[in-house]
Coordinates of N, CA and C in Angstrom, one line a residue:
Y5 N 59.3 62.2 125.1 CA 60.4 61.9 124.3 C 61.2 60.7 124.8
N6 N 61.5 59.8 123.9 CA 62.2 58.6 124.3 C 61.6 57.9 125.5
H7 N 60.3 57.9 125.6 CA 59.5 57.2 126.6 C 59.6 57.9 128.0
V8 N 60.0 59.2 128.0 CA 60.2 59.9 129.3 C 59.2 61.0 129.3
F9 N 58.4 61.2 130.4 CA 57.4 62.2 130.5 C 58.1 63.5 131.1
Y10 N 58.1 64.6 130.4 CA 58.7 65.8 130.9 C 57.6 66.7 131.4
E11 N 57.5 67.0 132.7 CA 56.5 67.8 133.2 C 57.0 69.2 133.6
A12 N 56.5 70.2 132.8 CA 56.8 71.6 133.0 C 55.7 72.2 133.8
T13 N 55.8 72.3 135.1 CA 54.7 72.8 135.9 C 55.3 73.7 137.0
P14 N 54.6 74.6 137.6 CA 55.1 75.4 138.7 C 55.6 74.6 139.9
W15 N 55.0 73.5 140.2 CA 55.5 72.7 141.3 C 56.7 71.8 141.1
T16 N 57.2 71.7 139.9 CA 58.4 71.0 139.6 C 59.6 71.9 139.3
G17 N 59.4 73.2 139.3 CA 60.5 74.1 138.9 C 60.0 75.5 138.7
E18 N 60.5 76.2 137.7 CA 60.2 77.6 137.4 C 59.5 77.7 136.1
M19 N 58.6 78.6 135.9 CA 57.9 78.8 134.7 C 57.7 80.3 134.5
Q20 N 57.8 80.7 133.2 CA 57.5 82.1 132.8 C 56.7 82.1 131.5
W21 N 55.6 82.9 131.5 CA 54.8 83.1 130.4 C 55.0 84.5 129.8
D22 N 55.1 84.7 128.5 CA 55.0 86.0 127.9 C 53.9 85.8 126.8
V23 N 52.8 86.6 127.0 CA 51.7 86.5 126.2 C 51.3 87.9 125.7
T24 N 51.0 88.0 124.4 CA 50.5 89.2 123.8 C 49.0 89.0 123.5
P25 N 48.2 90.1 123.4 CA 46.8 89.9 123.1 C 46.5 89.2 121.8
W26 N 47.4 89.3 120.8 CA 47.3 88.6 119.6 C 48.6 88.5 118.8
G27 N 48.9 87.3 118.4 CA 50.1 87.1 117.5 C 51.1 86.2 118.1
S28 N 51.3 86.2 119.4 CA 52.4 85.3 119.9 C 52.2 85.0 121.4
W29 N 52.8 83.9 121.8 CA 53.0 83.7 123.2 C 54.2 82.7 123.4
Q30 N 54.8 82.7 124.6 CA 56.0 81.9 124.8 C 55.9 81.4 126.2
L31 N 56.2 80.1 126.4 CA 56.4 79.5 127.7 C 57.8 79.1 127.9
R32 N 58.5 79.4 129.0 CA 59.8 79.0 129.3 C 59.7 78.3 130.7
G33 N 60.4 77.2 130.8 CA 60.4 76.5 132.1 C 61.6 75.7 132.4
K34 N 61.9 75.5 133.7 CA 63.0 74.7 134.1 C 62.5 73.7 135.1
S35 N 62.9 72.4 135.0 CA 62.5 71.4 136.0 C 63.7 71.4 137.0
L36 N 63.5 71.7 138.2 CA 64.5 71.7 139.2 C 64.5 70.5 140.2
Y37 N 63.4 69.8 140.2 CA 63.2 68.7 141.1 C 63.0 67.4 140.4
G38 N 63.2 66.3 141.0 CA 62.9 65.0 140.4 C 64.2 64.4 139.7
N39 N 64.0 63.3 139.1 CA 65.1 62.6 138.4 C 65.5 63.2 137.1
V40 N 64.6 63.9 136.4 CA 64.9 64.4 135.1 C 64.9 65.9 135.2
K41 N 66.1 66.5 135.1 CA 66.2 68.0 135.0 C 66.3 68.4 133.6
F42 N 65.5 69.5 133.2 CA 65.5 69.9 131.8 C 65.0 71.4 131.8
E43 N 65.2 72.0 130.6 CA 64.6 73.3 130.3 C 63.8 73.1 129.1
V44 N 62.7 73.9 129.0 CA 61.8 73.8 127.9 C 61.4 75.2 127.4
Q45 N 61.1 75.3 126.1 CA 60.6 76.6 125.6 C 59.6 76.2 124.5
V46 N 58.4 76.8 124.7 CA 57.3 76.6 123.7 C 57.0 78.0 123.1
T47 N 57.0 78.2 121.8 CA 56.7 79.4 121.2 C 55.6 79.3 120.2
Y48 N 54.6 80.1 120.2 CA 53.6 80.1 119.2 C 53.5 81.5 118.6
T49 N 53.4 81.5 117.2 CA 53.3 82.8 116.5 C 52.3 82.6 115.4
V50 N 51.6 83.7 115.1 CA 50.7 83.7 113.9 C 50.8 85.1 113.4
D51 N 50.6 85.2 112.1 CA 50.6 86.5 111.4 C 49.3 87.2 111.5
P52 N 49.2 88.2 112.4 CA 47.8 88.8 112.6 C 47.3 89.5 111.4
T53 N 48.1 89.8 110.4 CA 47.5 90.5 109.2 C 46.9 89.4 108.3
E54 N 47.3 88.1 108.4 CA 46.7 87.1 107.6 C 45.6 86.3 108.3
T55 N 45.7 86.2 109.6 CA 44.7 85.4 110.3 C 44.0 86.3 111.4
P56 N 42.8 86.6 111.2 CA 42.1 87.5 112.1 C 41.8 86.9 113.5
G57 N 41.6 85.6 113.5 CA 41.4 84.9 114.8 C 40.0 85.2 115.4
L58 N 39.7 84.6 116.5 CA 38.5 84.8 117.2 C 38.7 85.6 118.5
V59 N 37.9 86.6 118.7 CA 38.0 87.4 119.9 C 37.4 86.7 121.0
F60 N 38.1 86.6 122.2 CA 37.5 86.0 123.4 C 37.8 86.8 124.6
R61 N 37.0 86.5 125.7 CA 37.2 87.2 126.9 C 38.3 86.6 127.7
A62 N 39.0 87.4 128.4 CA 40.2 86.9 129.2 C 40.2 87.8 130.5
P63 N 40.7 87.2 131.6 CA 40.7 88.0 132.9 C 41.7 89.1 132.8
T64 N 41.3 90.2 133.5 CA 42.2 91.4 133.6 C 42.3 91.8 135.1
P65 N 43.3 92.4 135.5 CA 43.5 92.8 136.9 C 42.4 93.8 137.4
D66 N 42.0 94.7 136.5 CA 41.1 95.8 137.0 C 39.6 95.7 136.4
E67 N 39.4 95.0 135.3 CA 38.1 95.1 134.7 C 37.4 93.7 134.7
G68 N 38.0 92.7 135.3 CA 37.4 91.4 135.2 C 37.5 90.8 133.8
M69 N 36.6 90.0 133.4 CA 36.6 89.3 132.1 C 36.1 90.3 131.0
V70 N 37.0 90.6 130.1 CA 36.7 91.5 129.0 C 37.2 90.9 127.7
Y71 N 36.6 91.3 126.6 CA 37.0 90.8 125.2 C 38.2 91.7 124.8
F72 N 39.4 91.0 124.8 CA 40.6 91.8 124.3 C 41.6 90.8 123.7
C73 N 41.5 89.5 123.8 CA 42.5 88.6 123.3 C 41.9 87.9 122.0
R74 N 42.7 87.3 121.2 CA 42.3 86.6 120.1 C 43.0 85.2 120.1
D75 N 42.4 84.3 119.4 CA 42.9 82.9 119.4 C 42.6 82.3 118.0
T76 N 43.4 81.3 117.6 CA 43.2 80.6 116.4 C 43.9 79.2 116.5
F77 N 43.5 78.3 115.6 CA 44.3 77.1 115.5 C 45.3 77.1 114.4
D78 N 45.3 78.3 113.7 CA 46.3 78.5 112.6 C 47.5 79.2 113.3
G79 N 48.7 78.7 113.0 CA 49.9 79.3 113.6 C 51.1 78.4 113.6
Q80 N 52.2 78.8 114.0 CA 53.4 78.0 114.1 C 53.8 77.8 115.5
T81 N 53.9 76.6 115.9 CA 54.3 76.2 117.3 C 55.7 75.5 117.2
N82 N 56.6 76.0 118.1 CA 57.9 75.4 118.2 C 58.2 75.0 119.6
L83 N 58.7 73.7 119.8 CA 59.0 73.2 121.1 C 60.5 72.9 121.1
T84 N 61.2 73.4 122.1 CA 62.6 73.1 122.4 C 62.8 72.5 123.7
L85 N 63.4 71.4 123.8 CA 63.6 70.7 125.1 C 65.0 70.5 125.3

């Protein structure tokens, strides 16, 4: 934005992910170091009744890689900086 690179990573501040198996995810982060301090929020939502998505394997704490999440390129993404 305005020729400035905003890096939201664990090594430049704080990050929090909220992910559901299907329908939404959200990333919130704060940059605490460097010249540019900022907060960011990225939210993705899809209507699971209208978009079935593709089932894929994802890591779990107890069962390893199992098929339980869905993904699609259809959805609404919002970025707040």
